[in-house]
Tab-separated table of C-alpha atoms and ligand atoms in Angstrom:
chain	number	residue	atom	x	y	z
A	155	UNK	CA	18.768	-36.427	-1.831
A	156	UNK	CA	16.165	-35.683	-4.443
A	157	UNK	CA	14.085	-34.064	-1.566
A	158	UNK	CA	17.328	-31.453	-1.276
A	159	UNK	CA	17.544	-30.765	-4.646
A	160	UNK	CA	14.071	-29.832	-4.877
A	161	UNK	CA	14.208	-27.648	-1.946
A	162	UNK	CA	17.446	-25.971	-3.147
A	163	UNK	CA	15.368	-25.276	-6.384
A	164	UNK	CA	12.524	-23.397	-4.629
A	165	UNK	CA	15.109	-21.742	-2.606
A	166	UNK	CA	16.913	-20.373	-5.346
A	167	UNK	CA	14.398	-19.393	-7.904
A	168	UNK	CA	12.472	-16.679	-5.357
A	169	UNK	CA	16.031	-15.612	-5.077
A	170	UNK	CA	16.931	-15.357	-8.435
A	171	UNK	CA	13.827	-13.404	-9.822
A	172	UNK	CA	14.592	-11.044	-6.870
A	173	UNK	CA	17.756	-10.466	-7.673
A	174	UNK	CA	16.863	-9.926	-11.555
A	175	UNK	CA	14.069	-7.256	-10.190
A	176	UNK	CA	16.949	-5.339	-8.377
A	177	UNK	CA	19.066	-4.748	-11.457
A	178	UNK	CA	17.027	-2.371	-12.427
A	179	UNK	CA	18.110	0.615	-10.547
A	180	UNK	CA	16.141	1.336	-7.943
A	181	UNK	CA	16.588	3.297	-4.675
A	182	UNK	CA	19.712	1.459	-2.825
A	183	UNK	CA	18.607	2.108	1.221
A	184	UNK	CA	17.435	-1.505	1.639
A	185	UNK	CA	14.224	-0.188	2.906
A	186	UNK	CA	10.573	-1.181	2.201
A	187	UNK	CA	12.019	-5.084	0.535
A	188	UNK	CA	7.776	-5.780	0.738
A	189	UNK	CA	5.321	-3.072	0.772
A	190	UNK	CA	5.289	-1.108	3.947
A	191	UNK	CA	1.845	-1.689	6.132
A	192	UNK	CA	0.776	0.699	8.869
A	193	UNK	CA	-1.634	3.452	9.694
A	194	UNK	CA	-1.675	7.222	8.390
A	195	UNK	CA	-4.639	9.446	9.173
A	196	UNK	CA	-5.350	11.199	6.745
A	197	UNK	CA	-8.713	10.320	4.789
A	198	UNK	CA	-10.300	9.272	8.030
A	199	UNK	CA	-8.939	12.324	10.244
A	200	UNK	CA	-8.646	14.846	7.466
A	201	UNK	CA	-7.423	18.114	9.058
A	202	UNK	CA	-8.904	18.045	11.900
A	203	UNK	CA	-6.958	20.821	14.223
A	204	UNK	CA	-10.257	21.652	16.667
A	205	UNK	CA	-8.725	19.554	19.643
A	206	UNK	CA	-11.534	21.912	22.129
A	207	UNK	CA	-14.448	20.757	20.272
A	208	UNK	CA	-13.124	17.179	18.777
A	209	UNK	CA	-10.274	16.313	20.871
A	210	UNK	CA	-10.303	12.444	19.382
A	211	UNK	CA	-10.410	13.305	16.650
A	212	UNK	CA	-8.057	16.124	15.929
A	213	UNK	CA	-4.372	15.735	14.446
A	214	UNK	CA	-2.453	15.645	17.789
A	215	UNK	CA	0.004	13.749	19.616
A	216	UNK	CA	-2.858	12.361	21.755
A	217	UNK	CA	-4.218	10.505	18.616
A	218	UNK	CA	-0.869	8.799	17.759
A	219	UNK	CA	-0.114	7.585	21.115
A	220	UNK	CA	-3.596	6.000	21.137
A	221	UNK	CA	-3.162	4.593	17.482
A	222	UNK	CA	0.259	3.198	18.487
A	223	UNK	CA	-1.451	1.505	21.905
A	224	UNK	CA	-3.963	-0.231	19.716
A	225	UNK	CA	-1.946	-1.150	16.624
A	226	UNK	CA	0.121	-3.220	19.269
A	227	UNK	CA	-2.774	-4.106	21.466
A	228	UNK	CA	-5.345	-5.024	18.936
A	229	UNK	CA	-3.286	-7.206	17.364
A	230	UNK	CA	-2.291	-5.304	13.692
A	231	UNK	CA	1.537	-4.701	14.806
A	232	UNK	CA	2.220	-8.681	15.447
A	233	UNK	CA	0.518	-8.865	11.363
A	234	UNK	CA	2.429	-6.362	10.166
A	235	UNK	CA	1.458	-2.990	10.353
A	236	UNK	CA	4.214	-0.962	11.668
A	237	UNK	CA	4.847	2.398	10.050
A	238	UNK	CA	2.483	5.056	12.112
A	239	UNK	CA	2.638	8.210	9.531
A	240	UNK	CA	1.815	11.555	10.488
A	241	UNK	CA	0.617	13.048	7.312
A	242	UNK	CA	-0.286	17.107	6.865
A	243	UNK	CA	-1.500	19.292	9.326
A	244	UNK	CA	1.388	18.571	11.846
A	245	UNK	CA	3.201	21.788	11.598
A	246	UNK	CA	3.665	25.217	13.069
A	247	UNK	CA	2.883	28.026	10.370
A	248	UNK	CA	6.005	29.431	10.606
A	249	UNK	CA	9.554	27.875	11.150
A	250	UNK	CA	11.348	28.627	14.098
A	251	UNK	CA	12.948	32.040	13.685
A	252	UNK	CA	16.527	31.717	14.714
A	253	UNK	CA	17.245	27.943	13.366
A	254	UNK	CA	14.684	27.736	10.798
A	255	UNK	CA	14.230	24.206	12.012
A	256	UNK	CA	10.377	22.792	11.782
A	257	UNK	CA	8.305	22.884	14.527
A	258	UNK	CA	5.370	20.745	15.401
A	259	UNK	CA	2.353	22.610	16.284
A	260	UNK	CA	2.723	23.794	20.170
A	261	UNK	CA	-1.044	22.948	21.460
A	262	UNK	CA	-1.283	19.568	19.608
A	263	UNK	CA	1.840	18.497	19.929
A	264	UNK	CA	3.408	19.529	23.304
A	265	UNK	CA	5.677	16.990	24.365
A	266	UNK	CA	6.982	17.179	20.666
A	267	UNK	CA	8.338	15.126	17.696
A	268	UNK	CA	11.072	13.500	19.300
A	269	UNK	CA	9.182	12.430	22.409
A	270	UNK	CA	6.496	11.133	20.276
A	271	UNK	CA	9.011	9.084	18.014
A	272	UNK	CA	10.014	7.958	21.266
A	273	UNK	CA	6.765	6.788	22.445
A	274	UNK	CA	6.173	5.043	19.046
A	275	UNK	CA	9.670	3.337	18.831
A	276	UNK	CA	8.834	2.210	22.338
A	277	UNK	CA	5.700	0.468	21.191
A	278	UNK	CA	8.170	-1.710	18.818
A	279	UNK	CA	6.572	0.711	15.869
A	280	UNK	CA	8.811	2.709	13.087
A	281	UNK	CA	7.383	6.850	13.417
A	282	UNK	CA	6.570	8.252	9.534
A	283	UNK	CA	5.755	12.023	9.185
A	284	UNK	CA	5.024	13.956	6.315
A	285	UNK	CA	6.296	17.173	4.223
A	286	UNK	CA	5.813	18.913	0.775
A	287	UNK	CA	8.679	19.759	-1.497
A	288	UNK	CA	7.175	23.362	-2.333
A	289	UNK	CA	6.125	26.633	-0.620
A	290	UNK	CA	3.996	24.964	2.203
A	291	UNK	CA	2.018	21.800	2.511
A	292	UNK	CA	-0.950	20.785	1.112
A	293	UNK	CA	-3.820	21.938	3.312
A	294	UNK	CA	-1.496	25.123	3.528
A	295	UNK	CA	-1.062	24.429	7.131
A	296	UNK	CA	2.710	25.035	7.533
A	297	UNK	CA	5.912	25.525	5.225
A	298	UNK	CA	7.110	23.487	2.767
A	299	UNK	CA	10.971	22.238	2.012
A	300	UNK	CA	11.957	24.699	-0.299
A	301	UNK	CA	15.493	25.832	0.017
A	302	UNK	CA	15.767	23.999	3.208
A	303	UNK	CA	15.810	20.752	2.246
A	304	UNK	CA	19.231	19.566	4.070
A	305	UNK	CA	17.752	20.904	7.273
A	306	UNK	CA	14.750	19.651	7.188
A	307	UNK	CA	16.047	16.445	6.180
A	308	UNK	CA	18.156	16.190	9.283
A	309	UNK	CA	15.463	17.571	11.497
A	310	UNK	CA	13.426	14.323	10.613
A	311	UNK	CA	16.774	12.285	11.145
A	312	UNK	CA	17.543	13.792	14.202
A	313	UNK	CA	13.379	13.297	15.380
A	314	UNK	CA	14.240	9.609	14.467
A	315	UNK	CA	12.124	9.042	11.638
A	316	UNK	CA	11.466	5.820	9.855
A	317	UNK	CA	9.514	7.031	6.941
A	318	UNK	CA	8.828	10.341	5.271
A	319	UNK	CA	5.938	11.103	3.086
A	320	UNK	CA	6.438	14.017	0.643
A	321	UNK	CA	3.959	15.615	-1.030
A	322	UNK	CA	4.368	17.738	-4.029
A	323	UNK	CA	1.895	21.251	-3.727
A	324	UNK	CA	2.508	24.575	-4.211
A	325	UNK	CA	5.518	23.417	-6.105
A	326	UNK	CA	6.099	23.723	-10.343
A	327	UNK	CA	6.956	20.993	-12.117
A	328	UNK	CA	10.314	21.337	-12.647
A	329	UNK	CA	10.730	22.257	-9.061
A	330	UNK	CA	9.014	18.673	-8.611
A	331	UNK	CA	11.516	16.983	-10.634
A	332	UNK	CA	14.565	18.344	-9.165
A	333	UNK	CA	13.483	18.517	-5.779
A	334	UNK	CA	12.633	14.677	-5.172
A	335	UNK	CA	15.606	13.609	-6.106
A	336	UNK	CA	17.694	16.199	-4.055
A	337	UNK	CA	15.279	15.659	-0.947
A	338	UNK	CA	16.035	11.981	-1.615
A	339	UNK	CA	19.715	12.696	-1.314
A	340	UNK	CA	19.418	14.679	1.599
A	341	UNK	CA	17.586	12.363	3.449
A	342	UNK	CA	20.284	9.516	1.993
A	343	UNK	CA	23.182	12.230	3.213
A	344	UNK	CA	21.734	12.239	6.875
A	345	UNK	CA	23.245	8.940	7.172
A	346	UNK	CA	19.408	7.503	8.976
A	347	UNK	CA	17.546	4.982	6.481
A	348	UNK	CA	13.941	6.480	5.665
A	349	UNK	CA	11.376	4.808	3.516
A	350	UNK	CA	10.489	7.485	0.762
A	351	UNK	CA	7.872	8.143	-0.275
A	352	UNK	CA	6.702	10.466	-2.939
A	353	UNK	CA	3.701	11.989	-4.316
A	354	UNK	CA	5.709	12.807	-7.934
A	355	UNK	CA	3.630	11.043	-10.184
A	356	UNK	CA	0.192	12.499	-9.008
A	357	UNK	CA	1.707	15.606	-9.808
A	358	UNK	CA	3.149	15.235	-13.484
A	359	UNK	CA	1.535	14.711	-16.696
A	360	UNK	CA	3.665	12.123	-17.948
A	361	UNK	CA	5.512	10.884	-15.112
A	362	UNK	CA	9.173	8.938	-15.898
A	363	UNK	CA	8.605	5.978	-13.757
A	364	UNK	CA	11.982	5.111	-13.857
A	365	UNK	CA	12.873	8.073	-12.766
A	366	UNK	CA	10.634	7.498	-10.078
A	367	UNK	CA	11.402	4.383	-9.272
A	368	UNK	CA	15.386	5.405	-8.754
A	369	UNK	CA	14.324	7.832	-5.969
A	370	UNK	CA	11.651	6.630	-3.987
A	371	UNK	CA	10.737	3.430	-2.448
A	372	UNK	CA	6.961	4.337	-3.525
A	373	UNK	CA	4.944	6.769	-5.586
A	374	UNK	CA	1.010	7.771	-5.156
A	375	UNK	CA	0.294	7.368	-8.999
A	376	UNK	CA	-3.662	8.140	-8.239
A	377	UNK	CA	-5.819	10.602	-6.539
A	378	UNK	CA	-6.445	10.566	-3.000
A	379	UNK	CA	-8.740	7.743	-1.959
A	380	UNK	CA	-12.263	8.410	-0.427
A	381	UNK	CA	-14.347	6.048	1.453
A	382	UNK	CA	-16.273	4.256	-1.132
A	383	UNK	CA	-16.397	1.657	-3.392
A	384	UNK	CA	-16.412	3.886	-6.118
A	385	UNK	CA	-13.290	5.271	-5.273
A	386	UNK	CA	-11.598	2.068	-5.242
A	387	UNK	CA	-12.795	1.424	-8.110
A	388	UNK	CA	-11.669	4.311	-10.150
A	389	UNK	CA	-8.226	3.862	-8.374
A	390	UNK	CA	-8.545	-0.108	-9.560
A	391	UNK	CA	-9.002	1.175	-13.692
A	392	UNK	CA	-6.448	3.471	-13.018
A	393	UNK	CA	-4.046	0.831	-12.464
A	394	UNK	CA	-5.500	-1.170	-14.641
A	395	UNK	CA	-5.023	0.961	-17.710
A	396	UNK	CA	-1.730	1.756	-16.817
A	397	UNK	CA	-0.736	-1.470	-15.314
A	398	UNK	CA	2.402	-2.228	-18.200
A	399	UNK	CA	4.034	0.803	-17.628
A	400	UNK	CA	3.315	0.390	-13.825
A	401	UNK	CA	4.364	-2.913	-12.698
A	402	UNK	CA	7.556	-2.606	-15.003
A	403	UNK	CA	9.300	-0.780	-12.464
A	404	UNK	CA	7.985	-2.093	-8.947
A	405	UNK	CA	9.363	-4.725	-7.076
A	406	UNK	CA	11.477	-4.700	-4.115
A	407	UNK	CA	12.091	-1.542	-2.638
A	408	UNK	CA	9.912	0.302	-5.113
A	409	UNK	CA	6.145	0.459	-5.015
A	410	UNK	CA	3.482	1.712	-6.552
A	411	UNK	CA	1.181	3.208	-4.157
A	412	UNK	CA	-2.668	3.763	-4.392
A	413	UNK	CA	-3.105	5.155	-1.293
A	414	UNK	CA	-4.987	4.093	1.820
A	415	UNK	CA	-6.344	1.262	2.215
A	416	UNK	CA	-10.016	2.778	3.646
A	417	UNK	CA	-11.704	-0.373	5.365
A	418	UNK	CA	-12.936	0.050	8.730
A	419	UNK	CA	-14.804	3.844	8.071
A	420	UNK	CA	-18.415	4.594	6.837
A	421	UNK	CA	-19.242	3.841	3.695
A	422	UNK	CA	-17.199	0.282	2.215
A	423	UNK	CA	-19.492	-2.187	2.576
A	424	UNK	CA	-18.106	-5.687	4.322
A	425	UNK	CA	-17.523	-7.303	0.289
A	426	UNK	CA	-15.566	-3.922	-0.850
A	427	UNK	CA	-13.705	-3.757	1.869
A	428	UNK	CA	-12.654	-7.199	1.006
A	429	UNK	CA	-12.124	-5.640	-2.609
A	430	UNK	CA	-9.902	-3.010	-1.259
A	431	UNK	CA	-7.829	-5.958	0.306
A	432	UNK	CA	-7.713	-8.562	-2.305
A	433	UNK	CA	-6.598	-5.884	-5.640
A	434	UNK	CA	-4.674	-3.716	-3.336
A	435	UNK	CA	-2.197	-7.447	-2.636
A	436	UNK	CA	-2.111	-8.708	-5.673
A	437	UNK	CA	-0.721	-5.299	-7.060
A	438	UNK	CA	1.134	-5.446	-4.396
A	439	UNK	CA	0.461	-2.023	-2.461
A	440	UNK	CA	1.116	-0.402	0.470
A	441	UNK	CA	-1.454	-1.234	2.777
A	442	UNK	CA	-1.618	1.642	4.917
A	443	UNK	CA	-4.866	1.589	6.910
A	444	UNK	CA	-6.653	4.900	7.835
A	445	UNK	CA	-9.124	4.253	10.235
A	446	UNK	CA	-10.123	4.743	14.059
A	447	UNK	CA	-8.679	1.315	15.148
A	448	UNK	CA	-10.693	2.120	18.510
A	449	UNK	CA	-14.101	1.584	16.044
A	450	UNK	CA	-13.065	-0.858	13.433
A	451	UNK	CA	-15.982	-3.567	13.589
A	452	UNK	CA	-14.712	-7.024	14.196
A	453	UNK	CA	-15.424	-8.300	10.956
A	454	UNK	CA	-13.718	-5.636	9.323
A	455	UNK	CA	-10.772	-6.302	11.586
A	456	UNK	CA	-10.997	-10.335	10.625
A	457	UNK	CA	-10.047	-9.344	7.178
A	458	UNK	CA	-7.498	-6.590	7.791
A	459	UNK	CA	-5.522	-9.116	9.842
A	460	UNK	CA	-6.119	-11.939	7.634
A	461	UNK	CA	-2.215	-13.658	7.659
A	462	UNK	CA	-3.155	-15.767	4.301
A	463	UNK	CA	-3.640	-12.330	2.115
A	464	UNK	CA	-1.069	-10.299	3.524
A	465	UNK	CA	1.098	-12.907	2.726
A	466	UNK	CA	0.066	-12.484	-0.865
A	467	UNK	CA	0.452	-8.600	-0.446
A	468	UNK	CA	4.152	-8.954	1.328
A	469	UNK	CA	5.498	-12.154	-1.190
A	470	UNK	CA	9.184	-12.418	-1.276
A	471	UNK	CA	9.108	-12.737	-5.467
A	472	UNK	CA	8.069	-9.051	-5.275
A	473	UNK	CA	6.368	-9.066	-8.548
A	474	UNK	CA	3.034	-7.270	-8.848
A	475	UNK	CA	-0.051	-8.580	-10.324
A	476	UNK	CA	-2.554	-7.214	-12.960
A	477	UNK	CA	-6.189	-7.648	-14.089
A	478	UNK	CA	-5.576	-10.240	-17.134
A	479	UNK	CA	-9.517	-10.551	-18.242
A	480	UNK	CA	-12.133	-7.480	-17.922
A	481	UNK	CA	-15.497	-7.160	-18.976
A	482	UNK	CA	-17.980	-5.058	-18.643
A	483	UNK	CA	-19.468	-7.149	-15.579
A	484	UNK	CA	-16.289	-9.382	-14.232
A	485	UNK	CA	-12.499	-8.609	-13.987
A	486	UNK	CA	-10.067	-11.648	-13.116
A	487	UNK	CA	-6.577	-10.344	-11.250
A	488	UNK	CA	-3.409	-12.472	-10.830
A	489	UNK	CA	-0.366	-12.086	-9.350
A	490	UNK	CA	2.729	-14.216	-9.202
A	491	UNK	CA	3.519	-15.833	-6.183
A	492	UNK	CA	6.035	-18.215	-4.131
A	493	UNK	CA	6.386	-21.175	-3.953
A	494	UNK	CA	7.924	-21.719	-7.161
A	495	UNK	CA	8.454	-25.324	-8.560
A	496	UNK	CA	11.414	-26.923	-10.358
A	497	UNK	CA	9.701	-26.221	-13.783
A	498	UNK	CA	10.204	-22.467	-12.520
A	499	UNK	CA	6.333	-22.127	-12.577
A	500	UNK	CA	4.680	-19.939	-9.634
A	501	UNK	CA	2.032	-19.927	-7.818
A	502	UNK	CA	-0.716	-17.574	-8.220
A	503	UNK	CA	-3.123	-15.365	-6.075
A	504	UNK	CA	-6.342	-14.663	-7.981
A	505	UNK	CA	-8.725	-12.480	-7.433
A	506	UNK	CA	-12.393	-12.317	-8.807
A	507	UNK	CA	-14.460	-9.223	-9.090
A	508	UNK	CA	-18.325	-8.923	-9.758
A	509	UNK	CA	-18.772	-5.454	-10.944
A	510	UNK	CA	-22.298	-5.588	-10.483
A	511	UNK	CA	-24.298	-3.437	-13.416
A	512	UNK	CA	-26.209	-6.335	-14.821
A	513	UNK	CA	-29.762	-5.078	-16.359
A	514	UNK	CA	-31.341	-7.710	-14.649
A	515	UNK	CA	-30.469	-7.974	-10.592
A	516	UNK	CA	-27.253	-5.344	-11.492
A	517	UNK	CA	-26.728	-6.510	-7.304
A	518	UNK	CA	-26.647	-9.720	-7.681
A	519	UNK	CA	-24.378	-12.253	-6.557
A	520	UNK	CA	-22.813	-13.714	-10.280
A	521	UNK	CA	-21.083	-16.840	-11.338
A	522	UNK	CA	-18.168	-17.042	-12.966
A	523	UNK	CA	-16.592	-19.610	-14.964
A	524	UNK	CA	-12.961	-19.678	-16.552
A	525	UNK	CA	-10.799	-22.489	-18.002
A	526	UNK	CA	-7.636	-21.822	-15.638
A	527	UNK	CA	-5.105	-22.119	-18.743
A	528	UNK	CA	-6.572	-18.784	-20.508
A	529	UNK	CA	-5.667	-17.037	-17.291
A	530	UNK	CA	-2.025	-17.992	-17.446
A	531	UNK	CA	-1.995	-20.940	-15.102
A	532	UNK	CA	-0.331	-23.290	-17.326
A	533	UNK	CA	1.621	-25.760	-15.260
A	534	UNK	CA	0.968	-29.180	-16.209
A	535	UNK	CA	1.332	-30.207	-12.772
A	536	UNK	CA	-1.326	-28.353	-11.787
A	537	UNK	CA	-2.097	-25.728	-8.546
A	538	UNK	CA	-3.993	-26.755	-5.193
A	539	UNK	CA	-6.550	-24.288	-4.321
A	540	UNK	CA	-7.689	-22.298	-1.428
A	541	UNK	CA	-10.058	-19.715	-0.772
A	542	UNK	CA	-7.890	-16.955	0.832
A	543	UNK	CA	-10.958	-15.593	2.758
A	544	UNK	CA	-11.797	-18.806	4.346
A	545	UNK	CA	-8.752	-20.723	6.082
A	546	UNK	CA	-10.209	-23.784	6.825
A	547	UNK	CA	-11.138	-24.530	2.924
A	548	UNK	CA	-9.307	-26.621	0.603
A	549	UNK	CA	-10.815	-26.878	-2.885
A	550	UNK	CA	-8.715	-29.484	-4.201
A	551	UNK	CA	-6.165	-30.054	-7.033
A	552	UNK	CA	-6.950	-28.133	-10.454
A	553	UNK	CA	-5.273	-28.713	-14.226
A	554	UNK	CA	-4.689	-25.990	-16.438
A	555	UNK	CA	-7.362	-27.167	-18.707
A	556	UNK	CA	-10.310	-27.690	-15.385
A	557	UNK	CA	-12.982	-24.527	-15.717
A	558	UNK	CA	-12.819	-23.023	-11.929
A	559	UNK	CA	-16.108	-21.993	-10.818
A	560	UNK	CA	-16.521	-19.255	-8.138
A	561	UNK	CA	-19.628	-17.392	-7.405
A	562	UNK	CA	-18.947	-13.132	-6.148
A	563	UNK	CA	-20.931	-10.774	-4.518
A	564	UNK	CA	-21.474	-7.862	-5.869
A	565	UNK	CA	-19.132	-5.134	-6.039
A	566	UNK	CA	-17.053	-7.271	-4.112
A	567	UNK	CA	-14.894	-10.144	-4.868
A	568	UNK	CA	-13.159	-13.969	-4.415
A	569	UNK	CA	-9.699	-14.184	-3.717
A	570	UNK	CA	-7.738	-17.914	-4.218
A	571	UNK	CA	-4.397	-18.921	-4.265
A	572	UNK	CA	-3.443	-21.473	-6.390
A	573	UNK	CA	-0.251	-22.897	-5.358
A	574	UNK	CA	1.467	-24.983	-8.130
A	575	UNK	CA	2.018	-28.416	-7.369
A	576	UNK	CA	5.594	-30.077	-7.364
A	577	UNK	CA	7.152	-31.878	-9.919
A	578	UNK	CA	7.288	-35.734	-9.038
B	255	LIG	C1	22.793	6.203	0.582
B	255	LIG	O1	22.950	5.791	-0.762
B	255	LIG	C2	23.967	4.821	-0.959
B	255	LIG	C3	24.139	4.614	-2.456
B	255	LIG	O2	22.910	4.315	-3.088
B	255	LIG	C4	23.572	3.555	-0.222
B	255	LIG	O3	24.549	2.568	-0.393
B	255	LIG	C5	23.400	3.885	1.252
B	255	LIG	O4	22.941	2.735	1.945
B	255	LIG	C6	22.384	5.005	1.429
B	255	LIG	N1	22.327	5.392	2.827
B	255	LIG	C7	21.185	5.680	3.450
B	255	LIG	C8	21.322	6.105	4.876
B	255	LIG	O5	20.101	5.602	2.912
B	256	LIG	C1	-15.100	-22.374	4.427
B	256	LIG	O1	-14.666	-23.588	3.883
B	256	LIG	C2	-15.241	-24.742	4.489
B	256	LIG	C3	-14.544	-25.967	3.912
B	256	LIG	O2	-14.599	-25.969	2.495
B	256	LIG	C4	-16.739	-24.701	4.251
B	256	LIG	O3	-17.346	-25.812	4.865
B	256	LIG	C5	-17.328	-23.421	4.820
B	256	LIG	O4	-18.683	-23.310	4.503
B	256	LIG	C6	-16.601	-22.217	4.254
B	256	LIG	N1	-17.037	-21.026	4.940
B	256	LIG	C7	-17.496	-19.953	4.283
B	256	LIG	C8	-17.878	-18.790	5.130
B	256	LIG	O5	-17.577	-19.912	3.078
């Protein structure tokens, strides 16, 4: 009977800190519960509209159909990756003149937005696409929603849409702040559940993340992401600086979003990629790949369908991490995760990060030592540890007061989960 008890106990407390996230007001479409995963093109694909002199590469109908093949046939679907997002560059220039409805570009798209939301949803996928709330979109390739937005928003409902991205250019701020809440509403009024997600923050000074949080089920709070470690990096102290005010209002159904994950392109090397990875789950991002699945090296493909850490990324508490130790050479990042024991003391998924920049060897592979207690794993029953990267390892049992040793590439990092033992 004890056995029960326990087990009710673990049941419940998951539960209960979910339930205690969803107080705070947050969008109410039950979408997006974990962090969406799937594949957008846009960093890898940019605006590619040549389809006569790069016709895999260019934004067209032909490149989503393939993408959808190989998210199912390659094996990232069954993991989790299910939203495929059309971003920019999708459009006509001009809306159609009698309805004003949208139109997809003719020559890219010819069979059309419906029939290619059919295609997807056929695949077992969800179909995303992408908008502005201003004049026109951002790589001024068609018009935006402006004074249209209950059309528009039906046009997507009507094209079976799963997902829209909105971007915020050509737009003023107090356009911004009135028109993500109405587009929101519109799409809400259209009686088809969309994920929604906005671009607001990266627009606004001083953005009112709970605001924010009320409207969309995820917000791009950073620049757009380019394909290199420094660029994950910056996005990383971005967070990181702002993590408080961040992770406050995340959680189930609302994310904070630092864009793409970019593994899989030119220029992450195999340790940053698993970077990318590793901080982008324990803050508990979106992990929306953009990448030519057709060229995505095996290795590369090892770790984006690695079960263990997108389990971290997708955990049911919902709670984001954040970097709890930084120096100028190491960072340590934690996030709270199930199971949860009687004491009401989780688990943890740690990640370790070599910044490299030492004056001797600054590319070095470093150790790094830490007493587990001064990084908030304080359960006196103490967490069994394994390496996240490497499923057939099993460190052992660790106290709060045993120093954990790890050794990290450079630029790159380790990634554990500690999972807090029972009480007995
Ligand atoms: C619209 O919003 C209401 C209230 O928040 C919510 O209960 C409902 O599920 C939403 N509907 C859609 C389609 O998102
Ligand atoms: C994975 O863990 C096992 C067991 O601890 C170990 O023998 C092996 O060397 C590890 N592999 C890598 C690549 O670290």
């Amino acid at each position: 009977m004890l056995g029960t008890e326990r087990l009710s106990h673990l049941l419940c407390l998951p539960i209960w800190f979910c339930c205690a996230l969803r107080c705070i007001d947050g969008l109410e479409n039950g979408l997006a519960q974990t962090p969406p995963m799937g594949w957008m093109p846009f960093e890898r694909f940019q605006c590619t509209v040549d389809c006569i002199h790069f016709p895999r590469d260019c934004i067209s109908e032909s490149l989503f159909k393939r993408t959808a093949d190989l998210l199912v046939s390659e094996g990232y679907a069954a993991v989790g990756f299910q939203y495929l997002i059309i971003d920019d560059c999708w459009m006509e220039r001009i809306r159609d003149t009698s309805t004003q409805k949208l139109l997809a570009d003719r020559k890219r798209f010819p069979s059309g937005m419906s029939a290619l939301s059919r295609y997807i949803h056929g695949r077992g996928l969800k179909f995303g696409i992408y908008h502005d709330v201003g004049q026109q979109t951002c790589m001024f390739r068609g018009p935006g929603a402006r004074g249209h937005f209950e059309l528009d928003a039906q046009t997507f409902a009507d094209w079976g849409a799963d997902y829209v991205k909105l971007d915020g250019c050509y737009a003023t701020e107090s356009e911004r702040n009135r028109g993500y809440p109405a587009f929101g509403k519109a799409m809400n009024r259209t009686g088809r559940t969309m994920v929604y997600s906005c671009s607001w923050p990266f627009y606004t000074e001083k953005p009112d993340y709970r605001l924010i949080a009320k409207h969309c089920n995820l917000w791009r709070f950073a620049e757009d992401i380019t394909d290199s470690y420094t660029s994950v990096f910056r996005i990383m102290e971005l967070y990181r600086r702002n993590q408080e005010l961040l992770l406050a209002h995340a959680g189930p159904g609302r994310w904070n979003d630092p864009d793409m994950l970019v593994l899989g392109n030119f220029r992450l090397s195999y340790d940053a990629s698993r970077l990318q990875l590793a901080i982008w789950s324990v803050i508990a991002a979106p992990l929306i790949m953009t990448n030519d699945l057709e060229t995505v090296r095996p290795e590369i493909k090892e770790l984006l369908q690695n079960r263990e850490v997108i389990a971290v990324n997708q955990d049911l508490l919902g709670m984001p991490g954040k970097c709890v130790r930084a120096s100028k050479y190491f960072q340590v990042w934690v996030r709270p995760v199930t199971p949860v024991n009687d004491l009401g003391q989780h688990s943890f998924a740690v990640a370790f990060v070599n910044r490299g920049g030492f004056d001797a060897c600054p590319l070095c592979p470093r150790n790094f030592e830490v007493v587990l207690e001064r990084l908030g794993l304080d359960s006196p029953t103490g967490y069994y540890v394994v390496d996240l990267f490497n499923s057939s390892s099993n460190m052992g049992m660790f106290k709060p007061n045993d120093a954990f040793n790890t050794r990290i590439n450079p630029e790159g990092v380790t990634f554990y989960k500690f999972t807090v033992a029972p009480l007995y």
